[in-house]
Coordinates of C-alpha atoms in Angstrom, one line a residue:
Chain A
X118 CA 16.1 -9.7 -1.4
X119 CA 17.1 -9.3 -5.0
X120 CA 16.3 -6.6 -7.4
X121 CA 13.4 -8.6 -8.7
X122 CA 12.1 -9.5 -5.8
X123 CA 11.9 -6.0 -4.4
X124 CA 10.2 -4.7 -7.5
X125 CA 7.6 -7.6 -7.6
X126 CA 7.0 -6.4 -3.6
X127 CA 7.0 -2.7 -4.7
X128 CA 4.2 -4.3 -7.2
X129 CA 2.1 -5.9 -4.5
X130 CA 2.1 -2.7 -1.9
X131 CA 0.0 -0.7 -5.2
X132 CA -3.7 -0.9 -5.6
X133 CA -4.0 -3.0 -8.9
X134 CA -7.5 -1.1 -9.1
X135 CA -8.8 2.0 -7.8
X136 CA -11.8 3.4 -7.6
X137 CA -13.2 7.0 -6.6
X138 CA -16.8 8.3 -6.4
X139 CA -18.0 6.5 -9.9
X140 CA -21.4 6.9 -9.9
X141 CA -24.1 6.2 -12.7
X142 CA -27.3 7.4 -13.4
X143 CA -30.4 5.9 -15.4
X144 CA -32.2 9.5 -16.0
X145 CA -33.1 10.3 -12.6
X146 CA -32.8 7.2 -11.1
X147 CA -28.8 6.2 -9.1
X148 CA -28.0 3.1 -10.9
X149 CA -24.4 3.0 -8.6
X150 CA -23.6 6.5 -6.4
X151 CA -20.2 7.7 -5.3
X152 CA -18.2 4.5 -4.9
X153 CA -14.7 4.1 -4.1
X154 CA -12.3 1.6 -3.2
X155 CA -8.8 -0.1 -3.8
X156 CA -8.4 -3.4 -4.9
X157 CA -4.7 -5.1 -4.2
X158 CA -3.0 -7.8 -6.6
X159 CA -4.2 -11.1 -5.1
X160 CA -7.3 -9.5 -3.1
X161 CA -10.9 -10.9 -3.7
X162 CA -13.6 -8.4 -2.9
X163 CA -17.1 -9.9 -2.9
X164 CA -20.0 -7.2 -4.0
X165 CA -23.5 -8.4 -2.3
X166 CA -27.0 -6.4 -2.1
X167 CA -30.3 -7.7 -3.4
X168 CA -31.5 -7.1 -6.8
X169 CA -31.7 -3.2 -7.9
X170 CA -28.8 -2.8 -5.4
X171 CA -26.8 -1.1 -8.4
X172 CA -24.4 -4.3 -7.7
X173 CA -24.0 -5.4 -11.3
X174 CA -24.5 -1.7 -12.4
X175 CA -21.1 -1.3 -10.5
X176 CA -19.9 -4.2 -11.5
X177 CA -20.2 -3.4 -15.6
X178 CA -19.0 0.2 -15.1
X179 CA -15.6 -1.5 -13.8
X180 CA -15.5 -3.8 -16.7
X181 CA -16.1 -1.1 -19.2
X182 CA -19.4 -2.5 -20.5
X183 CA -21.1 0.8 -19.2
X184 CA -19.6 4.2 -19.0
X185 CA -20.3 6.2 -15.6
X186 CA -21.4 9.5 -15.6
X187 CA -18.8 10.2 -12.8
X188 CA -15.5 9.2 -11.0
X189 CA -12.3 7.7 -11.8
X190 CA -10.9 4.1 -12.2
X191 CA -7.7 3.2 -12.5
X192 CA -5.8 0.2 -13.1
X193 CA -1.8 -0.3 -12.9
X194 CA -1.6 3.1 -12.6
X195 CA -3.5 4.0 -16.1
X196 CA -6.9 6.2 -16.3
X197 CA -9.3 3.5 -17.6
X198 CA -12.2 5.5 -18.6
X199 CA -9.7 8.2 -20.5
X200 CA -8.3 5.2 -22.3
X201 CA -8.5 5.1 -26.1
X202 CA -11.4 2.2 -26.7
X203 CA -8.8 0.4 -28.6
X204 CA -6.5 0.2 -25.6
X205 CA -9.6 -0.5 -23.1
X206 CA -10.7 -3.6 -25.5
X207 CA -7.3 -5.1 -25.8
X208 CA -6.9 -4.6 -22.0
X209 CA -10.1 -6.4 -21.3
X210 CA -8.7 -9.0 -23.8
X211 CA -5.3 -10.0 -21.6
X212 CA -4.9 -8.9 -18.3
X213 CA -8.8 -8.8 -17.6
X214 CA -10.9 -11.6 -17.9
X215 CA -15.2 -11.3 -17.3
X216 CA -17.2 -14.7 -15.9
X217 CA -20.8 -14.3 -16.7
X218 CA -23.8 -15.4 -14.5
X219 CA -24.7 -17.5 -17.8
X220 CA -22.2 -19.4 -19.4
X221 CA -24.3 -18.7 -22.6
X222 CA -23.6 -15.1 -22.4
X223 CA -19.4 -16.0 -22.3
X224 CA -19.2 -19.1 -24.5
X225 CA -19.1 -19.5 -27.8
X226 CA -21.6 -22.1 -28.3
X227 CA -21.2 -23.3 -31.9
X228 CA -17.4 -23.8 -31.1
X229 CA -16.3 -26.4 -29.8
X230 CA -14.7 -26.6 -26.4
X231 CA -11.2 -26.6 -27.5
X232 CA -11.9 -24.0 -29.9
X233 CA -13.4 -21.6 -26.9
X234 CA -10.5 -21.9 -24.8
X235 CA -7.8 -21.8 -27.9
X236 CA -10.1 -19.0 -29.7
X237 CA -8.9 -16.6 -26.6
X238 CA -5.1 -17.4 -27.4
X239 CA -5.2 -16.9 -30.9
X240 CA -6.3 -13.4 -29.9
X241 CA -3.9 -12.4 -28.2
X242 CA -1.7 -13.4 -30.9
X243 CA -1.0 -17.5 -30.7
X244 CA -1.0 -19.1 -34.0
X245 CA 0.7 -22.3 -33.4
X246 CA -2.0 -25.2 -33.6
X247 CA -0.4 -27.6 -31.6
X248 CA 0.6 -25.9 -28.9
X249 CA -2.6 -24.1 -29.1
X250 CA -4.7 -26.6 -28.5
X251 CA -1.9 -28.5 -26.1
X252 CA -2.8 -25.4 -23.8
X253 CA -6.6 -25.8 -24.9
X254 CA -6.2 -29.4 -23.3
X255 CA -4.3 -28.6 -19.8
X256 CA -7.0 -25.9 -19.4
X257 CA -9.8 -28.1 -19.6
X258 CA -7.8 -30.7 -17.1
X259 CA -7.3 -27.7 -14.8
X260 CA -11.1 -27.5 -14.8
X261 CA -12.2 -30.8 -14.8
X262 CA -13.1 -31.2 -18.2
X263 CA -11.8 -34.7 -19.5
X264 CA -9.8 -34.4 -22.8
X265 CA -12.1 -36.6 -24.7
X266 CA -14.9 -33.5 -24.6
X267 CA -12.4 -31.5 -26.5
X268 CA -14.3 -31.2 -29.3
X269 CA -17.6 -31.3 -28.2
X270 CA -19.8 -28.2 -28.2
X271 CA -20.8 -26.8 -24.9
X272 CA -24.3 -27.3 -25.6
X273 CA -24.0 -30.7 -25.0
X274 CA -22.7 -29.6 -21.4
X275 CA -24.7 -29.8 -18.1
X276 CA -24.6 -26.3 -16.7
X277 CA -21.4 -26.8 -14.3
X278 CA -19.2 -27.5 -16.9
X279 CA -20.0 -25.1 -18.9
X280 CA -19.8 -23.2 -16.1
X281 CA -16.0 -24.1 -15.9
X282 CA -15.8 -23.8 -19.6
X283 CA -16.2 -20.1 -19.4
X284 CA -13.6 -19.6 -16.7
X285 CA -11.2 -21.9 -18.6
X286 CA -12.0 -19.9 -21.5
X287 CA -11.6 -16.7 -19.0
X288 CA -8.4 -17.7 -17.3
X289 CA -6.3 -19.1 -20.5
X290 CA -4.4 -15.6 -21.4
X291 CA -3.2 -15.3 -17.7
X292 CA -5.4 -12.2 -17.0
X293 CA -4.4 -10.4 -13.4
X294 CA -7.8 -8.8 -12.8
X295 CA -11.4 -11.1 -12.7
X296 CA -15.0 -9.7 -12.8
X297 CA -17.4 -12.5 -11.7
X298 CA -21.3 -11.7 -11.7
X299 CA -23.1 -14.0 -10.0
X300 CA -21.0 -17.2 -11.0
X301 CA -22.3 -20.4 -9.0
X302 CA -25.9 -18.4 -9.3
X303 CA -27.5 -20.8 -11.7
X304 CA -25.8 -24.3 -10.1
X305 CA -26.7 -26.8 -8.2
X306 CA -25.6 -26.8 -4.5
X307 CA -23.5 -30.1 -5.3
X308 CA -21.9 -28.4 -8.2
X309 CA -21.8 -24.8 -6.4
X310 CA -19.2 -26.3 -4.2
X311 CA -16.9 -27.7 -6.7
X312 CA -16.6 -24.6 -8.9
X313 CA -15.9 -23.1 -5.5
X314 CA -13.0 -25.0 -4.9
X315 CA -11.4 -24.9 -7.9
X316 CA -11.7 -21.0 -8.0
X317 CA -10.2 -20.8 -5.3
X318 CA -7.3 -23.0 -6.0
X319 CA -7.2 -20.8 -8.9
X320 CA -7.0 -17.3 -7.1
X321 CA -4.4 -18.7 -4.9
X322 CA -2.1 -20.4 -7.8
X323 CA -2.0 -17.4 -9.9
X324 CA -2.3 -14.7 -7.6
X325 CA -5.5 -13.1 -9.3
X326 CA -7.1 -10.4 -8.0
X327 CA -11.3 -10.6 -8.1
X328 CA -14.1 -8.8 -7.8
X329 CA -17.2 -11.1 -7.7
X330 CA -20.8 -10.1 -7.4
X331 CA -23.6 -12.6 -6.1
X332 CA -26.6 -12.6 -3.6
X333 CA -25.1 -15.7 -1.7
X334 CA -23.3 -14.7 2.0
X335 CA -21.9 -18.7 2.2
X336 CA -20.3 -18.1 -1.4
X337 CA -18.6 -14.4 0.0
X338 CA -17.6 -16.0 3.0
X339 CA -15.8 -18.8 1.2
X340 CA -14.0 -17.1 -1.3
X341 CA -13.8 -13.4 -0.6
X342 CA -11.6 -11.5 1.6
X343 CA -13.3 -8.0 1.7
X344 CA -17.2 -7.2 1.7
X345 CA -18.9 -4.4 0.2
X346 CA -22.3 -3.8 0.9
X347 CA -24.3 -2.2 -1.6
X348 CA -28.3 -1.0 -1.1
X349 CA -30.3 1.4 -3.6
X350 CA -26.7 1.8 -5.4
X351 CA -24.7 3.2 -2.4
X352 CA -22.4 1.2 -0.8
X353 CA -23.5 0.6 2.9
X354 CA -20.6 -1.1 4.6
X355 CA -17.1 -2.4 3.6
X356 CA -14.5 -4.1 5.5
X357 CA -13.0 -7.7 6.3
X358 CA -15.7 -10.3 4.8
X359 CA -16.5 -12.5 8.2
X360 CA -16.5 -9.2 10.5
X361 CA -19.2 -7.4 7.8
X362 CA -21.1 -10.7 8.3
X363 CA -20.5 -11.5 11.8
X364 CA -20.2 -7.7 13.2
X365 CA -22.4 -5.8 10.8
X366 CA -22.8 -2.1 11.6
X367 CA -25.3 -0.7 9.0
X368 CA -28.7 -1.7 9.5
X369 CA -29.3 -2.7 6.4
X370 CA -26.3 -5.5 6.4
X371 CA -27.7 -6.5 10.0
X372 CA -30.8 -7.2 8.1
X373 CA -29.3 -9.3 5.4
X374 CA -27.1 -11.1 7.6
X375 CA -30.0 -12.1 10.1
X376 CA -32.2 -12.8 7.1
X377 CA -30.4 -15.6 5.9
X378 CA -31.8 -19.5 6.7
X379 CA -29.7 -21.1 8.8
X380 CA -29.0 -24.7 7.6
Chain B
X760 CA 2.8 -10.3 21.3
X761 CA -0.7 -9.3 22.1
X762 CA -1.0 -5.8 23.9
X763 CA -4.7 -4.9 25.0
X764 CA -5.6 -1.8 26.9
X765 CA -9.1 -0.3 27.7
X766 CA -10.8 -2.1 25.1
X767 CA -14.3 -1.6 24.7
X768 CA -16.8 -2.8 22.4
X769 CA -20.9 -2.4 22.1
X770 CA -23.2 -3.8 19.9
X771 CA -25.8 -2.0 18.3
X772 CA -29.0 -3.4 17.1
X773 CA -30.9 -1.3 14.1
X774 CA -33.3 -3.3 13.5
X775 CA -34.6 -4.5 17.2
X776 CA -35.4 -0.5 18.3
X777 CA -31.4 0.7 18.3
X778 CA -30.6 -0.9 21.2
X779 CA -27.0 -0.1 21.9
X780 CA -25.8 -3.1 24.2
X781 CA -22.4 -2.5 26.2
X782 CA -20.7 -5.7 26.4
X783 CA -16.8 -4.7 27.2
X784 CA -15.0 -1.8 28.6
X785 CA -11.4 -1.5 29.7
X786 CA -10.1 -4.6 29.2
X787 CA -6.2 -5.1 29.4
X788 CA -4.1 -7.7 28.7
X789 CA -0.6 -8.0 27.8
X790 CA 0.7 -11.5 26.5
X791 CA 4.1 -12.2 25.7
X792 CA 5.6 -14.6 23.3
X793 CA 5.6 -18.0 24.6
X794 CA 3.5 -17.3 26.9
X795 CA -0.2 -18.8 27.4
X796 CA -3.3 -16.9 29.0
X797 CA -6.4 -18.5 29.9
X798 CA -9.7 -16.3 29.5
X799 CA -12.4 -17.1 32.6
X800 CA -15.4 -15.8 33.1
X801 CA -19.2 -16.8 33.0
X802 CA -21.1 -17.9 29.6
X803 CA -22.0 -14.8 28.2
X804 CA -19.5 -13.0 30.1
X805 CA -17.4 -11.9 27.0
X806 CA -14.6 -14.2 26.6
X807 CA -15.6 -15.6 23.0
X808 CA -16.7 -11.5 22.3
X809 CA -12.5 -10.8 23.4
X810 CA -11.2 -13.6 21.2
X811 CA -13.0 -12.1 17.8
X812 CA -11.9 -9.0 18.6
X813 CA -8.3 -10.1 18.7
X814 CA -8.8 -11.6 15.0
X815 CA -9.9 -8.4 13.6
X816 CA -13.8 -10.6 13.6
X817 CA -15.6 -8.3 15.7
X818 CA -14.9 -4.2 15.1
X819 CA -13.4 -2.6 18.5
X820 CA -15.2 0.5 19.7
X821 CA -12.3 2.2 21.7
X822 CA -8.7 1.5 23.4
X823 CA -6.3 -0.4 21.5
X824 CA -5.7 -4.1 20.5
X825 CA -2.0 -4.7 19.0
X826 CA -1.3 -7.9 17.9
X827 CA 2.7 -8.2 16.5
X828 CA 2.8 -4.8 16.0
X829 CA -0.5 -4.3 14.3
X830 CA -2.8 -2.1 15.4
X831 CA -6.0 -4.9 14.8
X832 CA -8.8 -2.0 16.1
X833 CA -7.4 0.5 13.4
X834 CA -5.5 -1.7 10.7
X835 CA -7.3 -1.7 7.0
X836 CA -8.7 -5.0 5.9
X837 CA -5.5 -6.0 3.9
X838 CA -3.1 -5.7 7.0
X839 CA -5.8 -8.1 8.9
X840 CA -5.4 -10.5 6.1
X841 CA -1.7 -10.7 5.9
X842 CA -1.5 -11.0 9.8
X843 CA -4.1 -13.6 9.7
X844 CA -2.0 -15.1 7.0
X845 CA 1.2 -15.4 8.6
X846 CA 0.8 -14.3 12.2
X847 CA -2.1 -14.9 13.7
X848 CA -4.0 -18.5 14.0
X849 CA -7.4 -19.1 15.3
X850 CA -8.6 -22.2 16.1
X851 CA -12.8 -22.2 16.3
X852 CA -15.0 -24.3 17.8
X853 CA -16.5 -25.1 14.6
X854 CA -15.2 -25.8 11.2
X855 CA -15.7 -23.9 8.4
X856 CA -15.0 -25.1 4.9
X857 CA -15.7 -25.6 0.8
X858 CA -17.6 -28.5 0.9
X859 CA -16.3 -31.8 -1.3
X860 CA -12.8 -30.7 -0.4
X861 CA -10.8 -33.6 0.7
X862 CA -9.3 -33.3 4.9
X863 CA -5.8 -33.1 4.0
X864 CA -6.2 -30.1 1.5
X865 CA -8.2 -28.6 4.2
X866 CA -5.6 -28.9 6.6
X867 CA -2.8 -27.9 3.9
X868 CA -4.6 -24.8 2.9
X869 CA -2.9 -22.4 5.7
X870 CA 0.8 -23.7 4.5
X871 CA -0.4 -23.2 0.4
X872 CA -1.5 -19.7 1.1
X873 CA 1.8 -19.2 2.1
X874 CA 3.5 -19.8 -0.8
X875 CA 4.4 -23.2 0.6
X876 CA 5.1 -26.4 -2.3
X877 CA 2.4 -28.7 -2.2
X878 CA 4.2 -31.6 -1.2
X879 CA 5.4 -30.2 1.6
X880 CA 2.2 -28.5 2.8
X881 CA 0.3 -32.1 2.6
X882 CA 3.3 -33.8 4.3
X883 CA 2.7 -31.3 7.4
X884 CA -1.0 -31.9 7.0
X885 CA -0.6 -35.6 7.1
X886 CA 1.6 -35.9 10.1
X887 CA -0.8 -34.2 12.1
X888 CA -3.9 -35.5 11.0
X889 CA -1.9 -39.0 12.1
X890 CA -0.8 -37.4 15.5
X891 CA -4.2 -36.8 16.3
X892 CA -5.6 -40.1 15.2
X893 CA -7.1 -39.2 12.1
X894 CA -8.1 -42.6 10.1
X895 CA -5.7 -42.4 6.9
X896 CA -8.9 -43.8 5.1
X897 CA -10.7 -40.3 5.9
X898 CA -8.0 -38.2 4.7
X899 CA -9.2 -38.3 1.4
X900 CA -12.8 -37.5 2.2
X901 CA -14.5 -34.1 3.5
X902 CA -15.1 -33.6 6.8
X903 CA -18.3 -32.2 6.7
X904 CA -19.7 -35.4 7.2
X905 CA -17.2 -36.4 10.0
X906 CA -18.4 -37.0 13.8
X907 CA -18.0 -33.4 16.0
X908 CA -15.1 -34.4 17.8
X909 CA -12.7 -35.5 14.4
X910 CA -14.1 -32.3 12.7
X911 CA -12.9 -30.6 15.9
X912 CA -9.6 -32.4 15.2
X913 CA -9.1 -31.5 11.6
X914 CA -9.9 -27.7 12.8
X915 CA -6.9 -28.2 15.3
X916 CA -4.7 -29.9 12.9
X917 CA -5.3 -26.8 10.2
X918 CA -4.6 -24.0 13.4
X919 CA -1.1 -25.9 14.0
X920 CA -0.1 -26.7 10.4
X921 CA 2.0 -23.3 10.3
X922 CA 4.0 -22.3 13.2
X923 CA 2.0 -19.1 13.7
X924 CA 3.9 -16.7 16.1
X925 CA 0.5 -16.1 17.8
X926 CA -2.7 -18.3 18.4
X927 CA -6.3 -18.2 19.5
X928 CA -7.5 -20.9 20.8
X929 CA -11.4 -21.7 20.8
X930 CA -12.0 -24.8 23.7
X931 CA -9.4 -27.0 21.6
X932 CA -9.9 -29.2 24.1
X933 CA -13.9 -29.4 24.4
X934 CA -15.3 -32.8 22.6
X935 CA -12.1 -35.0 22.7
X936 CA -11.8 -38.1 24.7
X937 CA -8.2 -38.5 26.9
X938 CA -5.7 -39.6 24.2
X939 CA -6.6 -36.6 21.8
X940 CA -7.2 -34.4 24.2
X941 CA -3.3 -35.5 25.3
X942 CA -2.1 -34.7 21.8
X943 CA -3.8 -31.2 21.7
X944 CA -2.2 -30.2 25.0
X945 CA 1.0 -31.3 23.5
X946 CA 0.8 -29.7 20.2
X947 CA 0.1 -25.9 22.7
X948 CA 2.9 -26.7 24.5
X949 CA 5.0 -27.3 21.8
X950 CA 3.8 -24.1 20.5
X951 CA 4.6 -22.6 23.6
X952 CA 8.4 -24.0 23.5
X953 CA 8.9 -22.3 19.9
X954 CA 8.0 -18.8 21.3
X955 CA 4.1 -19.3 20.0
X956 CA 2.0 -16.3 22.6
X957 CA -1.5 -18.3 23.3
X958 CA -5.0 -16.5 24.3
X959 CA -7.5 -19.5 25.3
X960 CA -10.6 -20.0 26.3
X961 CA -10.5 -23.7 28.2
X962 CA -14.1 -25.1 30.2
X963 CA -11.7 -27.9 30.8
X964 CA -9.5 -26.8 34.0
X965 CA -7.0 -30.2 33.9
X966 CA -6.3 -28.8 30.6
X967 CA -5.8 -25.1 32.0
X968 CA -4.0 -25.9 34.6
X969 CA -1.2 -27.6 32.4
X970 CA -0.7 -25.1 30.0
X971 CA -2.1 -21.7 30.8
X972 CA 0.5 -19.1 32.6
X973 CA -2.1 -17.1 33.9
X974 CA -5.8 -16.9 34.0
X975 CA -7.6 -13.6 33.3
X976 CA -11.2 -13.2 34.2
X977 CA -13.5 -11.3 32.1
X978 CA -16.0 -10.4 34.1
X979 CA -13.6 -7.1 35.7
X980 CA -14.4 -6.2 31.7
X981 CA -17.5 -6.9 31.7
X982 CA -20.1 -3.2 32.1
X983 CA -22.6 -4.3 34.6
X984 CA -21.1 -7.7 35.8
X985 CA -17.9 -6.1 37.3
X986 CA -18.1 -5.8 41.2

């Protein structure tokens, strides 16, 4: 092993996230209470509860889009929520990346696709046109966009490519850490299972770590490796994804498991 | 390879009354490398149960369960993955996949989580979707739409794309007519030759009687059912 190479291992065997008793409150009310965990680079943890579970509450306290009234996250070693917001913004700008349930909430949709994708390098400082959109282009191959939609506007998209708009547009700056909320929720079964695939071809090809949020048990069990539970914003149960769903110990996860229609 | 002792597992239902439901105590088993051990023992008698355990599926109440040196009963989530990633295959009775993705990238998939090049991860995956008689024209194709017995296959051919030091082995053998069910007791012993330790469950006793070193019956782990 080479210098490098026990470094990049060194790398690997440290949380890339960690998480201890965040917790946030609406007034009274627990939006998420006392969670903690420890996300490793490559890992994807799936987050799953019904609505009101405090799921996406958790979820945008991790991304920075709320602040929680109490706990600690840290990423690479740094204190997120003691960050400057400068440094938190250009953080969420390169080595995080955010895919929202709506592609309309993440797109740009008066730019065209090229520009959505290339819009992301130029901010994190490419100002080359051709190689700018040269990158634009293989992004929207890697997705399954073909080049002559370039410059089209995603409004003139069917949902699933938009949907794969926003993760080309997410994915371009070669983030390391990926928030998804809910992001086959509004697709078609057909088109649920493609986006599937090519996330995870994507996870494994650049070693991303994720933490996705949905309601779906067949999308965790496809793509995740660890489970969290989460019911009236506590987490429940955690562990391996198929033994939370095939050897669930909290009632309430025996509930959700069993609940689901078997097809 | 695999070292079992006093294993015990119980179910607990929270939503039928709390019923806590017993359904393994002090089972041990010791398997070596190279080495393949048959599980026996009526339906419902546990043997399926033992198997999950041993792949870190199904939690362990007590005793220990070390698979190449991991502790499965006790180790974290990420230890499981990267012994199920290198380690330890399992080969269900049922296939689980991303639907629309084509056979051979199914079959691949074990070798590219490895870190393996892609060319060489389909050439593995199309030499044994040929060995076991795999139509070329359905490599291409999903196999969610494919008969039981090649979806079977295609689940077999994924289990033995990477030379996993230890596998689990689900009825392999179950829905295939002679000739496949030839290659699939070929493939385990080959497995066998490279050092591979084997836990099976086989219905079919021909098959069990060729490869299995020794047959342990559940039932002596079984509360209730043990004489």
């Amino acid at each position: 092993m080479g210098l490098v190479d026990v470094e990049m291992q060194a790398a690997l065997d440290q949380p890339l996230l960690s998480v201890t008793g965040l917790t946030k409150r609406y007034g009274a009310r627990i939006g998420c209470g006392d969670v903690s965990f420890e996300l490793f680079p490559g890992e994807v943890m799936g987050i799953v509860g019904e609505s009101g579970s405090g799921k996406s509450t958790l979820l945008s306290c991790l991304a920075g889009h709320l602040v929680p009234d109490q706990g600690q996250v840290t990423y690479a070693g740094r204190d997120v929520l003691a960050m400057a917001e400068t440094e938190r913004r250009r953080l969420s700008r390169t080595e995080w990346a955010y895919v929202h349930q709506n592609p309309r909430d993440g797109l740009r949709m008066g730019v065209s696709a090229g520009g959505n994708v290339g819009e992301r390098l130029m901010a994190v400082g490419a100002r080359h046109y051709g190689s700018i959109r040269e990158t634009a282009t293989d992004w929207l191959g890697r997705v399954e966009i073909a080049a002559d939609r370039i410059d089209d506007r995603p409004s003139a998209f069917s949902g699933g490519m938009q949907q794969r708009l926003q993760i080309a547009r997410n994915l371009v700056t070669g983030p390391r850490l990926v928030f998804m909320d809910e992001p086959t929720g509004g697709l078609d079964v057909s088109v649920q299972a493609r986006l599937l695939d090519l996330l995870r071809g994507l996870v494994r090809d650049m070693g991303l770590s994720v933490i996705i949020v949905t309601h779906d048990l067949a999308v965790v069990r496809l793509l995740a490796d660890r489970l969290m539970v989460m019911k009236g914003g506590r987490v429940v149960e955690q562990g391996l994804t198929d033994q939370v769903l095939d050897d669930p110990q909290d009632a309430y996860t025996q509930l959700l498991v069993s609940s689901v229609l078997q097809v | 390879m695999i070292e079992i002792s006093n294993l015990s597992k119980t179910f607990t239902l929270h939503n039928q009354g709390g019923v806590v439901i017993p359904v393994m105590a002090g089972a041990s088993l010791r398997i070596a490398a190279g080495e393949c051990v048959g599980l026996t023992g009526q339906s419902g008698a546990g043997k399926s149960t033992l198997m999950r355990m041993v792949y870190g599926n199904y939690l362990t109440a007590g005793g220990s369960l070390v698979v190449a040196g991991v502790d499965v009963a006790r180790a974290s989530p990420r230890e499981i993955i990267a012994l199920r990633r290198s380690t330890l295959g399992y080969v269900s009775q049922f296939l689980r996949v991303v639907p629309r993705v084509a056979t051979v990238d199914v079959v691949a998939e074990p070798l590219l989580q490895l870190g393996r090049p892609l060319g060489q991860a389909r050439a593995r995956a199309e030499e044994l979707l040929s060995r076991l008689n795999i139509p070329q024209r359905l490599w291409s194709l999903s196999p969610t739409t494919f008969s039981g017995g090649e979806q079977q296959r295609v689940n077999i051919a994924r289990g033995f794309a990477h030379g996993f030091p230890v596998l689990l082995l689900d009825e392999p053998t179950a829905s295939l007519d002679a000739v496949n069910r030839e290659v699939v007791l070929s493939l385990i012993e080959e497995a066998k030759a490279r050092g591979a330790a084997i836990l099976g469950i086989f219905h079919d006793e021909g098959a069990r009687a060729r490869v299995c070193d020794r047959l342990v019956d559940v039932t002596g782990f079984t509360p209730g059912l043990a004489a």
